[in-house]
């Protein structure tokens, strides 16, 4: 099974900060990574697919990069509504999907 | 617009079974695989399995083999997930999620149900 390891597990930042979350796969998975945002009590929401493609309707301050085993999600200028938990997910192996353990982004 | 609406919260005793439904609208139900993902309190996301709405064929995570059954009723665009022999550690929010395929061969979960809390307690 492909394991996905996110870092950090939690992060404190301020409005306006630039934030980067990383995700490492246990084997090469090309660009087959998706990123989701989850707010308390809500379902996950797709932000980025195929490592760097922005889902329709998602603000352009979100961006993704990477290939192989190392991937990043960057928020260029944090907004109050961005404080949430973020998950990466590999879509290389099918049908089994695996997620990272999550990164909780909190207000400093 | 695509919508997945799940059934309401459930409270079950250990050893019982639960069935969660997921009604789809806004797209052709049989064209997209439906997956189920669960999230224990304060924990991350765990993939449980999927159902092919066209054929009914299923794939399950090994962890749930023998306890989970995923089905669908195409006449009402609804997917179901039944989990049997419930234990306290099955307490979680259960989500259905639509798999969207991209031309490159990859996929994502582009639409999710609102989640169904299943509480297992004696």
Tab-separated table of C-alpha atoms in Angstrom:
chain	number	residue	atom	x	y	z
A	1	UNK	CA	0.000	0.000	0.000
A	2	UNK	CA	1.101	3.535	-0.747
A	3	UNK	CA	1.512	5.604	2.412
A	4	UNK	CA	1.120	9.379	2.423
A	5	UNK	CA	2.921	11.368	5.101
A	6	UNK	CA	2.057	15.019	5.644
A	7	UNK	CA	4.059	17.614	7.493
A	8	UNK	CA	3.629	19.440	9.678
A	9	UNK	CA	0.735	17.887	11.575
A	10	UNK	CA	-0.279	21.335	12.763
A	11	UNK	CA	0.707	24.839	11.902
A	12	UNK	CA	0.007	28.271	13.379
A	13	UNK	CA	-0.019	31.223	11.036
A	14	UNK	CA	-1.449	34.714	10.684
A	15	UNK	CA	-3.764	36.274	8.132
A	16	UNK	CA	-1.668	37.336	5.149
A	17	UNK	CA	1.064	34.738	5.711
A	18	UNK	CA	2.336	32.419	3.005
A	19	UNK	CA	1.953	28.802	4.099
A	20	UNK	CA	3.291	25.558	2.657
A	21	UNK	CA	2.166	22.041	3.560
A	22	UNK	CA	4.095	19.039	2.327
A	23	UNK	CA	3.081	15.495	1.511
A	24	UNK	CA	5.472	12.631	0.840
A	25	UNK	CA	4.483	9.355	-0.829
A	26	UNK	CA	6.089	6.047	0.101
A	27	UNK	CA	6.772	5.365	-3.595
A	28	UNK	CA	6.747	7.375	-6.791
A	29	UNK	CA	3.213	8.299	-7.809
A	30	UNK	CA	3.882	10.606	-10.768
A	31	UNK	CA	1.582	13.621	-10.288
A	32	UNK	CA	-1.351	11.667	-8.889
A	33	UNK	CA	-2.066	13.707	-5.783
A	34	UNK	CA	-5.171	15.600	-4.757
A	35	UNK	CA	-5.580	18.110	-1.927
A	36	UNK	CA	-8.692	18.657	0.168
A	37	UNK	CA	-9.754	21.233	2.750
A	38	UNK	CA	-11.981	20.252	5.642
A	39	UNK	CA	-13.620	22.609	8.104
A	40	UNK	CA	-15.061	21.403	11.422
A	41	UNK	CA	-18.315	19.508	10.993
A	42	UNK	CA	-18.121	19.653	7.201
A	43	UNK	CA	-17.214	17.265	4.416
A	44	UNK	CA	-13.840	17.563	2.698
A	45	UNK	CA	-13.711	19.893	-0.296
A	46	UNK	CA	-11.496	19.302	-3.327
A	47	UNK	CA	-8.956	22.098	-3.846
A	48	UNK	CA	-6.281	20.742	-6.158
A	49	UNK	CA	-6.211	17.682	-8.409
A	50	UNK	CA	-3.374	16.046	-10.310
A	51	UNK	CA	-0.817	17.827	-8.118
A	52	UNK	CA	-1.285	21.331	-9.506
A	53	UNK	CA	-4.672	21.781	-11.201
A	54	UNK	CA	-7.009	24.150	-9.398
A	55	UNK	CA	-10.551	22.865	-8.938
A	56	UNK	CA	-13.202	25.157	-10.367
A	57	UNK	CA	-14.273	27.841	-7.920
A	58	UNK	CA	-11.211	27.539	-5.676
A	59	UNK	CA	-9.376	30.855	-5.096
A	60	UNK	CA	-6.104	31.320	-6.947
A	61	UNK	CA	-4.173	31.843	-3.690
A	62	UNK	CA	-4.164	28.035	-3.465
A	63	UNK	CA	-1.571	26.246	-5.555
A	64	UNK	CA	0.010	22.807	-5.693
A	65	UNK	CA	3.246	21.421	-7.025
A	66	UNK	CA	5.401	18.328	-7.057
A	67	UNK	CA	5.845	14.983	-8.729
A	68	UNK	CA	7.281	11.599	-7.869
A	69	UNK	CA	7.217	11.372	-4.095
A	70	UNK	CA	7.196	14.983	-2.868
A	71	UNK	CA	4.269	17.369	-3.122
A	72	UNK	CA	3.337	20.748	-1.689
A	73	UNK	CA	0.198	22.778	-1.150
A	74	UNK	CA	0.806	26.520	-0.861
A	75	UNK	CA	-1.553	29.250	0.264
A	76	UNK	CA	-0.037	32.512	-0.910
A	77	UNK	CA	-1.822	34.894	1.467
A	78	UNK	CA	-3.874	33.335	4.237
A	79	UNK	CA	-7.443	34.491	4.633
A	80	UNK	CA	-9.595	33.964	7.743
A	81	UNK	CA	-11.672	31.321	5.954
A	82	UNK	CA	-8.558	29.230	5.184
A	83	UNK	CA	-8.098	28.039	8.754
A	84	UNK	CA	-9.007	24.377	8.428
A	85	UNK	CA	-7.477	20.924	8.125
A	86	UNK	CA	-5.849	19.938	4.846
A	87	UNK	CA	-5.420	16.420	3.481
A	88	UNK	CA	-3.445	15.037	0.581
A	89	UNK	CA	-4.648	11.898	-1.189
A	90	UNK	CA	-2.889	9.666	-3.688
A	91	UNK	CA	-4.836	8.651	-6.792
A	92	UNK	CA	-2.068	6.509	-8.279
A	93	UNK	CA	-3.362	3.192	-7.025
A	94	UNK	CA	-6.941	2.318	-7.796
A	95	UNK	CA	-9.382	1.581	-6.405
A	96	UNK	CA	-7.814	2.033	-2.987
A	97	UNK	CA	-7.361	5.676	-2.041
A	98	UNK	CA	-5.059	6.673	0.775
A	99	UNK	CA	-4.949	9.997	2.554
A	100	UNK	CA	-2.310	11.799	4.523
A	101	UNK	CA	-2.965	12.176	8.235
A	102	UNK	CA	-3.937	15.827	7.838
A	103	UNK	CA	-2.444	19.223	8.652
A	104	UNK	CA	-4.418	21.470	10.983
A	105	UNK	CA	-3.903	25.133	10.150
A	106	UNK	CA	-4.646	27.373	13.108
A	107	UNK	CA	-4.680	31.088	13.716
A	108	UNK	CA	-1.601	32.442	15.479
B	1	UNK	CA	-25.372	20.984	-9.575
B	2	UNK	CA	-24.073	17.721	-8.192
B	3	UNK	CA	-25.532	16.843	-4.795
B	4	UNK	CA	-25.048	13.865	-2.543
B	5	UNK	CA	-27.512	13.727	0.348
B	6	UNK	CA	-26.968	11.159	3.062
B	7	UNK	CA	-29.304	9.658	5.610
B	8	UNK	CA	-29.416	10.882	9.191
B	9	UNK	CA	-27.398	10.079	12.270
B	10	UNK	CA	-27.650	6.628	13.815
B	11	UNK	CA	-27.042	5.223	17.287
B	12	UNK	CA	-26.389	1.499	17.432
B	13	UNK	CA	-25.413	-1.064	20.025
B	14	UNK	CA	-22.288	-3.184	19.647
B	15	UNK	CA	-22.928	-6.156	17.396
B	16	UNK	CA	-25.702	-4.439	15.462
B	17	UNK	CA	-25.679	-3.369	11.805
B	18	UNK	CA	-26.155	0.021	10.196
B	19	UNK	CA	-27.051	1.085	6.681
B	20	UNK	CA	-26.223	4.557	5.401
B	21	UNK	CA	-27.758	5.848	2.188
B	22	UNK	CA	-26.458	8.427	-0.267
B	23	UNK	CA	-28.883	9.921	-2.783
B	24	UNK	CA	-27.308	11.531	-5.835
B	25	UNK	CA	-28.724	14.262	-8.029
B	26	UNK	CA	-27.527	16.663	-10.694
B	27	UNK	CA	-25.698	14.068	-12.794
B	28	UNK	CA	-26.124	10.623	-14.347
B	29	UNK	CA	-25.757	8.336	-11.343
B	30	UNK	CA	-24.537	5.290	-13.265
B	31	UNK	CA	-21.630	7.166	-14.874
B	32	UNK	CA	-19.505	7.620	-11.733
B	33	UNK	CA	-18.176	5.228	-9.123
B	34	UNK	CA	-19.337	5.948	-5.568
B	35	UNK	CA	-16.802	5.594	-2.778
B	36	UNK	CA	-17.237	5.513	0.977
B	37	UNK	CA	-14.805	7.165	3.381
B	38	UNK	CA	-15.060	7.341	7.153
B	39	UNK	CA	-13.607	9.632	9.797
B	40	UNK	CA	-13.407	8.683	13.463
B	41	UNK	CA	-13.719	11.554	15.975
B	42	UNK	CA	-10.660	13.786	15.760
B	43	UNK	CA	-9.003	11.479	13.239
B	44	UNK	CA	-8.180	11.460	9.525
B	45	UNK	CA	-9.923	10.078	6.471
B	46	UNK	CA	-10.106	6.332	5.877
B	47	UNK	CA	-11.143	4.771	2.568
B	48	UNK	CA	-13.625	1.920	2.958
B	49	UNK	CA	-14.508	0.850	-0.559
B	50	UNK	CA	-16.442	1.633	-3.689
B	51	UNK	CA	-19.356	0.482	-5.831
B	52	UNK	CA	-19.708	0.643	-9.586
B	53	UNK	CA	-23.215	2.044	-10.010
B	54	UNK	CA	-23.579	0.495	-13.469
B	55	UNK	CA	-22.639	-3.094	-12.647
B	56	UNK	CA	-22.923	-3.188	-8.860
B	57	UNK	CA	-19.362	-4.523	-8.673
B	58	UNK	CA	-17.577	-3.614	-5.466
B	59	UNK	CA	-14.083	-3.294	-4.028
B	60	UNK	CA	-13.520	-3.110	-0.284
B	61	UNK	CA	-10.583	-2.194	1.904
B	62	UNK	CA	-9.162	-5.352	3.444
B	63	UNK	CA	-9.889	-3.997	6.908
B	64	UNK	CA	-13.637	-4.116	6.254
B	65	UNK	CA	-13.864	-7.287	4.183
B	66	UNK	CA	-16.595	-9.517	5.536
B	67	UNK	CA	-18.314	-6.708	7.453
B	68	UNK	CA	-19.164	-4.164	4.766
B	69	UNK	CA	-21.541	-4.365	1.824
B	70	UNK	CA	-21.952	-1.566	-0.694
B	71	UNK	CA	-24.927	-1.607	-3.018
B	72	UNK	CA	-26.896	0.747	-5.201
B	73	UNK	CA	-30.381	1.282	-6.571
B	74	UNK	CA	-30.089	2.974	-9.945
B	75	UNK	CA	-33.854	3.571	-10.158
B	76	UNK	CA	-33.572	6.108	-7.333
B	77	UNK	CA	-29.913	7.134	-7.841
B	78	UNK	CA	-28.961	5.973	-4.368
B	79	UNK	CA	-25.937	4.170	-2.996
B	80	UNK	CA	-25.894	2.250	0.277
B	81	UNK	CA	-23.221	1.175	2.718
B	82	UNK	CA	-24.023	-1.494	5.289
B	83	UNK	CA	-21.599	-2.227	8.112
B	84	UNK	CA	-22.280	-5.232	10.340
B	85	UNK	CA	-20.998	-6.490	13.704
B	86	UNK	CA	-20.485	-2.927	14.862
B	87	UNK	CA	-17.866	-2.156	17.506
B	88	UNK	CA	-17.249	0.987	19.513
B	89	UNK	CA	-14.319	1.883	17.260
B	90	UNK	CA	-16.715	2.050	14.295
B	91	UNK	CA	-18.037	5.287	15.789
B	92	UNK	CA	-17.332	7.754	13.005
B	93	UNK	CA	-18.750	10.054	10.374
B	94	UNK	CA	-19.330	8.120	7.163
B	95	UNK	CA	-19.120	9.959	3.844
B	96	UNK	CA	-20.051	8.992	0.319
B	97	UNK	CA	-17.899	10.615	-2.360
B	98	UNK	CA	-18.177	10.653	-6.124
B	99	UNK	CA	-15.116	9.621	-8.087
B	100	UNK	CA	-14.405	11.941	-11.019
B	101	UNK	CA	-12.053	10.634	-13.714
B	102	UNK	CA	-9.695	12.880	-15.626
B	103	UNK	CA	-8.470	12.350	-19.172
B	104	UNK	CA	-4.952	11.768	-17.874
B	105	UNK	CA	-6.089	8.583	-16.168
B	106	UNK	CA	-6.189	9.917	-12.652
B	107	UNK	CA	-9.165	10.778	-10.495
B	108	UNK	CA	-10.370	12.750	-7.480
B	109	UNK	CA	-13.329	12.822	-5.132
B	110	UNK	CA	-14.980	15.945	-6.453
B	111	UNK	CA	-18.279	15.788	-4.585
B	112	UNK	CA	-19.030	14.555	-1.091
B	113	UNK	CA	-22.123	13.857	0.937
B	114	UNK	CA	-22.656	15.852	4.112
B	115	UNK	CA	-21.658	12.896	6.277
B	116	UNK	CA	-23.592	10.576	8.575
B	117	UNK	CA	-22.563	10.166	12.196
B	118	UNK	CA	-22.802	6.586	13.386
B	119	UNK	CA	-22.386	6.170	17.134
B	120	UNK	CA	-21.819	2.699	18.538
B	121	UNK	CA	-22.481	2.539	22.251
B	122	UNK	CA	-23.994	0.141	24.740
